[in-house]
Tab-separated table of C-alpha atoms in Angstrom:
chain	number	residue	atom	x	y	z
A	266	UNK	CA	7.490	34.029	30.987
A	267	UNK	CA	6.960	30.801	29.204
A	268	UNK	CA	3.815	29.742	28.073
A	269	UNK	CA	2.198	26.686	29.255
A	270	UNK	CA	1.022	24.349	26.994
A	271	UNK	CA	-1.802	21.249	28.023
A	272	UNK	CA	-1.659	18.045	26.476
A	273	UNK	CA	-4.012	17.571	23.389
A	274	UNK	CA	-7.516	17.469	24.431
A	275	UNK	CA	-9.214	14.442	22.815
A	276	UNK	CA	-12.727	14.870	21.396
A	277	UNK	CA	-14.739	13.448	18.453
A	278	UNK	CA	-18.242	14.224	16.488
A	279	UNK	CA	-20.236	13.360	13.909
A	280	UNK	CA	-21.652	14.279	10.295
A	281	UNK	CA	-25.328	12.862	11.373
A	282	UNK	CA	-27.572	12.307	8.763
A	283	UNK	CA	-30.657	11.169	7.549
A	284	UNK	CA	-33.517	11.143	4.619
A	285	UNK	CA	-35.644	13.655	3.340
A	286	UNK	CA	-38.624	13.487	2.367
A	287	UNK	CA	-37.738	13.540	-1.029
A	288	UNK	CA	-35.193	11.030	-0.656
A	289	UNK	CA	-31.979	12.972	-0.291
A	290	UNK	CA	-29.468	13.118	2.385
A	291	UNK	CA	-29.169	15.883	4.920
A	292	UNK	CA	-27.309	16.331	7.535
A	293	UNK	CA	-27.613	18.044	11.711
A	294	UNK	CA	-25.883	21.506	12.328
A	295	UNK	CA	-26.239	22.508	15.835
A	296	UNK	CA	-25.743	26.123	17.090
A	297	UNK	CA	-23.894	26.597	20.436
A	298	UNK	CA	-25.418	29.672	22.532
A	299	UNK	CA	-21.821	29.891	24.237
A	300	UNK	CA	-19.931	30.026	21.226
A	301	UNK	CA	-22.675	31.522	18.991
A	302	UNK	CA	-21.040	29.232	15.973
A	303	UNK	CA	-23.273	26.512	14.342
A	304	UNK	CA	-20.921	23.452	13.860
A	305	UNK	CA	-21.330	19.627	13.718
A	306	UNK	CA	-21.976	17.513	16.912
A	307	UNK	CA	-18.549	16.731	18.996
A	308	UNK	CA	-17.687	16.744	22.161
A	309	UNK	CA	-14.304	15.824	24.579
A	310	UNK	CA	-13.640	12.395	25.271
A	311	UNK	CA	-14.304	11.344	28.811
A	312	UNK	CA	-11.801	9.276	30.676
A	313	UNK	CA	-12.063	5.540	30.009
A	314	UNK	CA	-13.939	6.092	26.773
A	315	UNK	CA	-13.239	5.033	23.184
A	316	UNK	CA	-13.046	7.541	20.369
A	317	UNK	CA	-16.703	6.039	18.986
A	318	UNK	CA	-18.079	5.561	22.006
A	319	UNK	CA	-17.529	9.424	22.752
A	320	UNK	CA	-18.520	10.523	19.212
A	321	UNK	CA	-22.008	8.618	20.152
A	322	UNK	CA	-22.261	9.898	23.496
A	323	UNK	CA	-22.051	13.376	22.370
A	324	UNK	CA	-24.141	13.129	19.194
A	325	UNK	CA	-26.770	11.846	21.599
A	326	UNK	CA	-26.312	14.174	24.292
A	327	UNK	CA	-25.947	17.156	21.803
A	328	UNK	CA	-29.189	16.210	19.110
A	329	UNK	CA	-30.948	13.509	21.566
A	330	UNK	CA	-30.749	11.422	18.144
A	331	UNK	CA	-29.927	7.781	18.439
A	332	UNK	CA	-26.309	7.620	15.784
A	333	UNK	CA	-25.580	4.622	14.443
A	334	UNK	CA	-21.487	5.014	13.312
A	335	UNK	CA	-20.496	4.380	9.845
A	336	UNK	CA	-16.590	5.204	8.459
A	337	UNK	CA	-14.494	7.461	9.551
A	338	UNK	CA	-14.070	10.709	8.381
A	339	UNK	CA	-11.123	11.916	9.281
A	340	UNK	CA	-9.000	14.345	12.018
A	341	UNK	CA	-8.921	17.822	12.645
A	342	UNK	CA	-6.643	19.690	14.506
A	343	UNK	CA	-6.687	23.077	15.575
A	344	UNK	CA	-5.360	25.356	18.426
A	345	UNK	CA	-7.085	26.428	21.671
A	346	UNK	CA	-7.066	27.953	24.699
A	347	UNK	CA	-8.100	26.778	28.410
A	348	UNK	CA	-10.445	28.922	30.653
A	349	UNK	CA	-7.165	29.159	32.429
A	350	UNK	CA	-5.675	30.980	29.510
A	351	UNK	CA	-3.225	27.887	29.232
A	352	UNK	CA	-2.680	26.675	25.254
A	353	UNK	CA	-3.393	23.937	23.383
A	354	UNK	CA	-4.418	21.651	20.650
A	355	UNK	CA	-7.770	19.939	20.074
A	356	UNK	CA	-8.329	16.516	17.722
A	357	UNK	CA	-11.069	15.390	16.831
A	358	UNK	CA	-12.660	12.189	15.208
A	359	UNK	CA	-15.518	12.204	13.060
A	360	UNK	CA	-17.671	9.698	11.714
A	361	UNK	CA	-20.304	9.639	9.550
A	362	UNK	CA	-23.616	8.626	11.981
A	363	UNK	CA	-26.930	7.640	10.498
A	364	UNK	CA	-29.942	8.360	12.773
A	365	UNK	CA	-31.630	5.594	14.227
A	366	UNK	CA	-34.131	7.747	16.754
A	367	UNK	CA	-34.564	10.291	18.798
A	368	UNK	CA	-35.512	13.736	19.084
A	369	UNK	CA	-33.675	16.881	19.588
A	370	UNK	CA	-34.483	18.714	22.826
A	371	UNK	CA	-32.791	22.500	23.080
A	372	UNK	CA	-29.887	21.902	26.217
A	373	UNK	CA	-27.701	24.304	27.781
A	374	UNK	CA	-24.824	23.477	25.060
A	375	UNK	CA	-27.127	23.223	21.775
A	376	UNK	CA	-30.149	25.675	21.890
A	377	UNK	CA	-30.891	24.882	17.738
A	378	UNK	CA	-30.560	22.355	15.043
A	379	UNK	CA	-31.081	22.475	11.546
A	380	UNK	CA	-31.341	19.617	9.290
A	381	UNK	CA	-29.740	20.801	5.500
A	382	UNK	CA	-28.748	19.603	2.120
A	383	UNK	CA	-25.082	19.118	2.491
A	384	UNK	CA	-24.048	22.240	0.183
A	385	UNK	CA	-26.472	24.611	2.201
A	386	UNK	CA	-25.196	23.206	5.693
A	387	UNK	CA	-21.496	23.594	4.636
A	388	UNK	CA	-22.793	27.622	3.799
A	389	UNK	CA	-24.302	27.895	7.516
A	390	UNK	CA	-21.073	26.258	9.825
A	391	UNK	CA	-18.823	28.541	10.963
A	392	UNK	CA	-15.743	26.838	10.698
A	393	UNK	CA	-13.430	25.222	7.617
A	394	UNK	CA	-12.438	22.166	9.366
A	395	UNK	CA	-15.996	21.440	9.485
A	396	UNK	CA	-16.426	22.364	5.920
A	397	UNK	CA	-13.157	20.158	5.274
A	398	UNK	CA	-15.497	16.714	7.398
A	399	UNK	CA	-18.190	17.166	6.026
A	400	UNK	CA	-16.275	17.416	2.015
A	401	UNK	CA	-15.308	13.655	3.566
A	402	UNK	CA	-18.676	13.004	3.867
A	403	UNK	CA	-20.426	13.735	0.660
A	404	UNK	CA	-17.138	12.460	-1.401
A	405	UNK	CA	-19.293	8.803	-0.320
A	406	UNK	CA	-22.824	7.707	-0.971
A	407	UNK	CA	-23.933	8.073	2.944
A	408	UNK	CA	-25.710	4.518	2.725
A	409	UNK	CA	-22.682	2.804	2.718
A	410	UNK	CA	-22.287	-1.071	3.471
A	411	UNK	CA	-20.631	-1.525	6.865
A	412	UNK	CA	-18.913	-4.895	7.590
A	413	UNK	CA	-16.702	-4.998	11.243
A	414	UNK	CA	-14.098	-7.421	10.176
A	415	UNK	CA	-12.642	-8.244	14.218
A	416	UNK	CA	-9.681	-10.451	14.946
A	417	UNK	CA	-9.670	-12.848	17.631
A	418	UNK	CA	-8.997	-11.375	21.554
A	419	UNK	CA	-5.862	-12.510	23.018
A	420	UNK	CA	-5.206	-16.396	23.771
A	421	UNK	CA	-3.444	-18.345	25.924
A	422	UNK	CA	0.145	-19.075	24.613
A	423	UNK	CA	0.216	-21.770	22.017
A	424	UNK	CA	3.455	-23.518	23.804
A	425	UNK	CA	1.497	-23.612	27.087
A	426	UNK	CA	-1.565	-25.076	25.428
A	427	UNK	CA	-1.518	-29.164	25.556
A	428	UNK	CA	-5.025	-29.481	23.615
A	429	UNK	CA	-6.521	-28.927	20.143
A	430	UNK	CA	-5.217	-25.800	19.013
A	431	UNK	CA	-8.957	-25.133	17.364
A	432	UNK	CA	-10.168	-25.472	21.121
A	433	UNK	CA	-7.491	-22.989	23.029
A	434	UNK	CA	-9.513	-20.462	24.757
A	435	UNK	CA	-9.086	-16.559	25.496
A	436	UNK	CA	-6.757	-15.735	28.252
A	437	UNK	CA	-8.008	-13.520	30.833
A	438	UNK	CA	-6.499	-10.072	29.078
A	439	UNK	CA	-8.425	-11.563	26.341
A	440	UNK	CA	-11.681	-11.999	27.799
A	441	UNK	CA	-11.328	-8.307	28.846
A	442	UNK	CA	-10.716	-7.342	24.881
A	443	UNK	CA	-14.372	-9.520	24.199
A	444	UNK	CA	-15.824	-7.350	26.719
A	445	UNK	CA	-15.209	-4.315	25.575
A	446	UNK	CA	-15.767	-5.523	21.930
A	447	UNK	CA	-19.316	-5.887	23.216
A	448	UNK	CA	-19.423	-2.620	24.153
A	449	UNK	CA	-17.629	-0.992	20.903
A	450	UNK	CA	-19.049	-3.290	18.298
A	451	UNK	CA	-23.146	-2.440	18.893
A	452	UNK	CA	-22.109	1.775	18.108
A	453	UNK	CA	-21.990	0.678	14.538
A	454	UNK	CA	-25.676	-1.267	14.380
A	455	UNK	CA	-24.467	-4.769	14.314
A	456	UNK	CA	-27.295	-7.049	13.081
A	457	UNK	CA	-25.621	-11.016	12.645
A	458	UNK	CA	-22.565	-12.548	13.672
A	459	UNK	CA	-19.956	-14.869	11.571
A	460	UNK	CA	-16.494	-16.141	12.787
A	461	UNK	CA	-13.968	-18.600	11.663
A	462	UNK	CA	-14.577	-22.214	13.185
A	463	UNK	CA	-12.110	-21.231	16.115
A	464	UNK	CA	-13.150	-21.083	20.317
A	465	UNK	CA	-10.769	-18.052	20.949
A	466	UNK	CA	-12.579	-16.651	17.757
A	467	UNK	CA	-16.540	-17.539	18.828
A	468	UNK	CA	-15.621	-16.789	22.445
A	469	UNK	CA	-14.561	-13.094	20.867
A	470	UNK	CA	-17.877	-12.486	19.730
A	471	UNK	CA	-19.928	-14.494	21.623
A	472	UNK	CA	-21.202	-11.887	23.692
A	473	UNK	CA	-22.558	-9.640	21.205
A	474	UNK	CA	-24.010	-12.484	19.399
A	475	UNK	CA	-26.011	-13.297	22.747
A	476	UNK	CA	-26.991	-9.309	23.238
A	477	UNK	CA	-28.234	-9.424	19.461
A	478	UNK	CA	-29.993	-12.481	20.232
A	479	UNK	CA	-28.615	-14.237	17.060
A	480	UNK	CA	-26.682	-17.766	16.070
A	481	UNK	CA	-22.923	-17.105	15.267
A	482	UNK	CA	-22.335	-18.287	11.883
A	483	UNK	CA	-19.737	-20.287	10.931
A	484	UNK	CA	-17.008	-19.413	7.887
A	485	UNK	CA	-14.289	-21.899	7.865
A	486	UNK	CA	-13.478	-20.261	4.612
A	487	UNK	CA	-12.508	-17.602	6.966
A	488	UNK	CA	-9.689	-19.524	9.266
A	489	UNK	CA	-6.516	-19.489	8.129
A	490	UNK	CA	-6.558	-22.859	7.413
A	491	UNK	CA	-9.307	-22.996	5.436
A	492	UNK	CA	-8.659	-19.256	3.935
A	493	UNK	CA	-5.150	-19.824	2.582
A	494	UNK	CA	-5.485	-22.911	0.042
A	495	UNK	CA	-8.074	-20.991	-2.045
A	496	UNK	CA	-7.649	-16.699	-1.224
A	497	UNK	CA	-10.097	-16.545	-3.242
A	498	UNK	CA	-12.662	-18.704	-2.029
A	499	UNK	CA	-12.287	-16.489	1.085
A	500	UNK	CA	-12.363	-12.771	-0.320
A	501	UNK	CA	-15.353	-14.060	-2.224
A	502	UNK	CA	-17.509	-15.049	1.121
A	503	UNK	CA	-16.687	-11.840	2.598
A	504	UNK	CA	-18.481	-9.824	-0.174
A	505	UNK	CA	-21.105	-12.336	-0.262
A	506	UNK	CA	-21.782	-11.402	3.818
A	507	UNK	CA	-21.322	-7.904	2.770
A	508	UNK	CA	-23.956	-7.849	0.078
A	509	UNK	CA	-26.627	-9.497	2.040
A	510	UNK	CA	-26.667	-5.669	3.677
A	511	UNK	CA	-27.067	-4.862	6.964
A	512	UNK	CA	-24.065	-4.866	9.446
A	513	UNK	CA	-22.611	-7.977	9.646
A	514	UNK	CA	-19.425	-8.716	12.351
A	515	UNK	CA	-16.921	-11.326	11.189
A	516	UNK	CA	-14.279	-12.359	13.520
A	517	UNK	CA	-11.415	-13.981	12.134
A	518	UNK	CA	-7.243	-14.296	12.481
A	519	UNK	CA	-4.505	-12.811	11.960
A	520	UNK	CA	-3.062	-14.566	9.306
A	521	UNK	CA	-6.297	-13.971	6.814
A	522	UNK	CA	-7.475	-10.119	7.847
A	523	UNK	CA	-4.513	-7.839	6.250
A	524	UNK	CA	-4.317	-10.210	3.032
A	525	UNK	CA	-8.591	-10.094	2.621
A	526	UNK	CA	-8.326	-6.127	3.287
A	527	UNK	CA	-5.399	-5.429	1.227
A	528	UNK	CA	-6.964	-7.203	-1.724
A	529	UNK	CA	-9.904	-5.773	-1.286
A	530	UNK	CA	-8.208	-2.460	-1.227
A	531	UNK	CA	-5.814	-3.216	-4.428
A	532	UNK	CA	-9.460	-4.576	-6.460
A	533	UNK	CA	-11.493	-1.237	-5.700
A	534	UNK	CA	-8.717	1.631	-5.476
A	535	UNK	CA	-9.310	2.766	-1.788
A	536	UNK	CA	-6.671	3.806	0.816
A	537	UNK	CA	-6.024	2.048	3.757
A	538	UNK	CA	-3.820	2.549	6.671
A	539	UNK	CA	-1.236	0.825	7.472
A	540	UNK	CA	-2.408	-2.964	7.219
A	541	UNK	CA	-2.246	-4.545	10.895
A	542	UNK	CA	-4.638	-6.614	12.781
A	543	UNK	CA	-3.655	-6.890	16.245
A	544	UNK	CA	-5.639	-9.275	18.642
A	545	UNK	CA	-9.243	-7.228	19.562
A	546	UNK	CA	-8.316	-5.263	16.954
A	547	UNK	CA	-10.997	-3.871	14.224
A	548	UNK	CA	-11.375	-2.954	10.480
A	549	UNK	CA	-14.653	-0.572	10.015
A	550	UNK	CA	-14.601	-1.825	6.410
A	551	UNK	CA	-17.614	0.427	4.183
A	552	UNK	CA	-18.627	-1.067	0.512
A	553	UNK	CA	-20.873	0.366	-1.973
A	554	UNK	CA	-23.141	-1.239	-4.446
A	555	UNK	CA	-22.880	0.452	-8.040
A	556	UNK	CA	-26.288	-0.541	-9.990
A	557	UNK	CA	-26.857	-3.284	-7.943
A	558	UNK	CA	-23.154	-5.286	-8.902
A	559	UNK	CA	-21.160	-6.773	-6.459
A	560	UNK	CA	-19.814	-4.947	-3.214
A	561	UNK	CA	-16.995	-2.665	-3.364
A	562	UNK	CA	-14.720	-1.297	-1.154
A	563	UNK	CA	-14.775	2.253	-0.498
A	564	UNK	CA	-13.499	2.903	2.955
A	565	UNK	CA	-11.092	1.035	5.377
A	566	UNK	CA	-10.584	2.217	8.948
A	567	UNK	CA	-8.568	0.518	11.439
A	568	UNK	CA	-9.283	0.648	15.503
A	569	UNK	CA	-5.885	-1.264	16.886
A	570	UNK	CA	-8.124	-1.823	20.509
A	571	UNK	CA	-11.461	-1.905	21.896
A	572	UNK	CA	-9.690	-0.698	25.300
A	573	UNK	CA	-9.949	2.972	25.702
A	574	UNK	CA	-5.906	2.493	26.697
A	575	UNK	CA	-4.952	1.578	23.926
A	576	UNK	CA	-3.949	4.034	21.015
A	577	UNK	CA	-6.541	3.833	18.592
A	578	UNK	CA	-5.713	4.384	14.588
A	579	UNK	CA	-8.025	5.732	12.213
A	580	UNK	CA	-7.198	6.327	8.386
């Protein structure tokens, strides 16, 4: 008889993490009564949800802590079976998640949680490909820079538009990507807004600037127009955003955001995926600060779609 294999089940998790008292980083291992394992917060995706929004949703539901999502840390894979004895694969996303409140409660799926030094919490998990996430983790400082670098949602067709093109607004697919940009964006702690001096580009983040209850900035350094007489000039304002801390969104176009990441990538040595920017799309781009010098990159990780939909690619 042949066996019957599922389609991957979708999930994603979490290394959360926090200070000590002393000032070091530890992160949440959680023990599962059903499993009796102690692994890292995950959970399966629901339908309609985005990779970080269920990665949230279960760190919450799992540690009742409040994650705020920082880079990616990878995929695992790994084999399962159903309660109907049927096979299959599980992937998971993680991302590294710094705690922002909350309070864990034991639930019917976590009944424990310890908070560890990295090294002793890799000792206590049960599983490698944990061991293998949370390896992604420390290979970082965990207080890393986040900047969401967002291109524009889609337009109307620039043939069909008689006006300004500066003035040519979202179409209506595109006012559904802005949407659910204001839903995706405030999982990684957003805290100001900039965007190139575009309305399709202030109408993409518009909402989240009104939920944050801040001004959206204006970079014309950051249009293509005004990006591609001096690179420089442009690359240069990003870090400038980026070293003012915090988590800054900058929306831009497509014609500036694979050029700023790739030199960004080529100055400080990290890998990137493939370098695309499709309309809605997102770069999770994470920057440390050596002695207090100038932002560098560390960590690039591209979401092609806010829309749960869409495929979503992670480095």
């Amino acid at each position: 008889m042949n066996e019957i294999v599922v389609p991957e089940i979708r999930a994603a998790g979490a290394v959360l993490w926090r200070w000590d008292s002393s000032g070091k980083p530890e992160v949440a291992v959680v023990h599962r009564p059903r499993y009796d394992d102690w692994t890292l917060p995950k959970g399966k995706q629901d339908p309609g949800e985005t990779i970080p929004a269920t990665a949230a949703r279960e760190v919450r539901e799992e540690t009742g802590f409040v994650p705020v999502l920082g880079r990616s840390l990878g995929r695992v894979r790994y084999p399962v079976t159903t309660m109907d004895g049927r096979s299959g694969q599980k992937v998971v996303d993680y991302y590294s998640a710094r705690v922002a409140g909350g309070q864990f409660v034991p639930n019917d799926e976590v009944d424990a949680l310890r908070w560890l030094g990295p090294e002793q919490a890799a000792v206590l998990l049960s599983r490698n490909t944990d061991r293998t996430v949370l390896d992604a983790f420390t290979a970082l400082p965990p207080d890393t820079t986040t900047l969401l670098l967002v291109r524009h949602a889609k337009a109307g067709k620039r043939d069909k538009w008689e006006g300004d093109d500066d003035l040519r607004p979202l179409s209506k697919n595109g006012v559904k990507q802005a949407a659910a940009l204001r839903e995706l964006l405030p999982l990684f702690g957003p805290d100001r807004v900039y965007s190139a001096p575009r309305v399709r580009c202030t109408q993409t983040v518009e909402g989240l600037a009104e939920d944050l209850g801040v001004p959206i900035r204006e970079e014309p350094v950051l249009s293509e127009e005004g990006y591609w007489p001096h690179p420089s000039d442009g690359v240069g304002r990003l870090l400038e955003i980026a070293a003012e801390g915090g988590t800054p969104v900058v929306c831009s176009q497509g014609g500036v955001i694979p050029h700023v990441v790739e030199h960004l990538a080529r100055s400080s040595g990290a890998a990137t995926p493939a370098l695309a920017a499709r309309k809605g799309s997102l770069w999770v781009l994470s920057f440390t600060t050596a002695g207090g010098g100038a932002p560098v990159l560390a960590a690039a990780d591209y979401l092609a779609s806010p829309l749960p939909r869409e495929v979503t690619d992670q480095s």
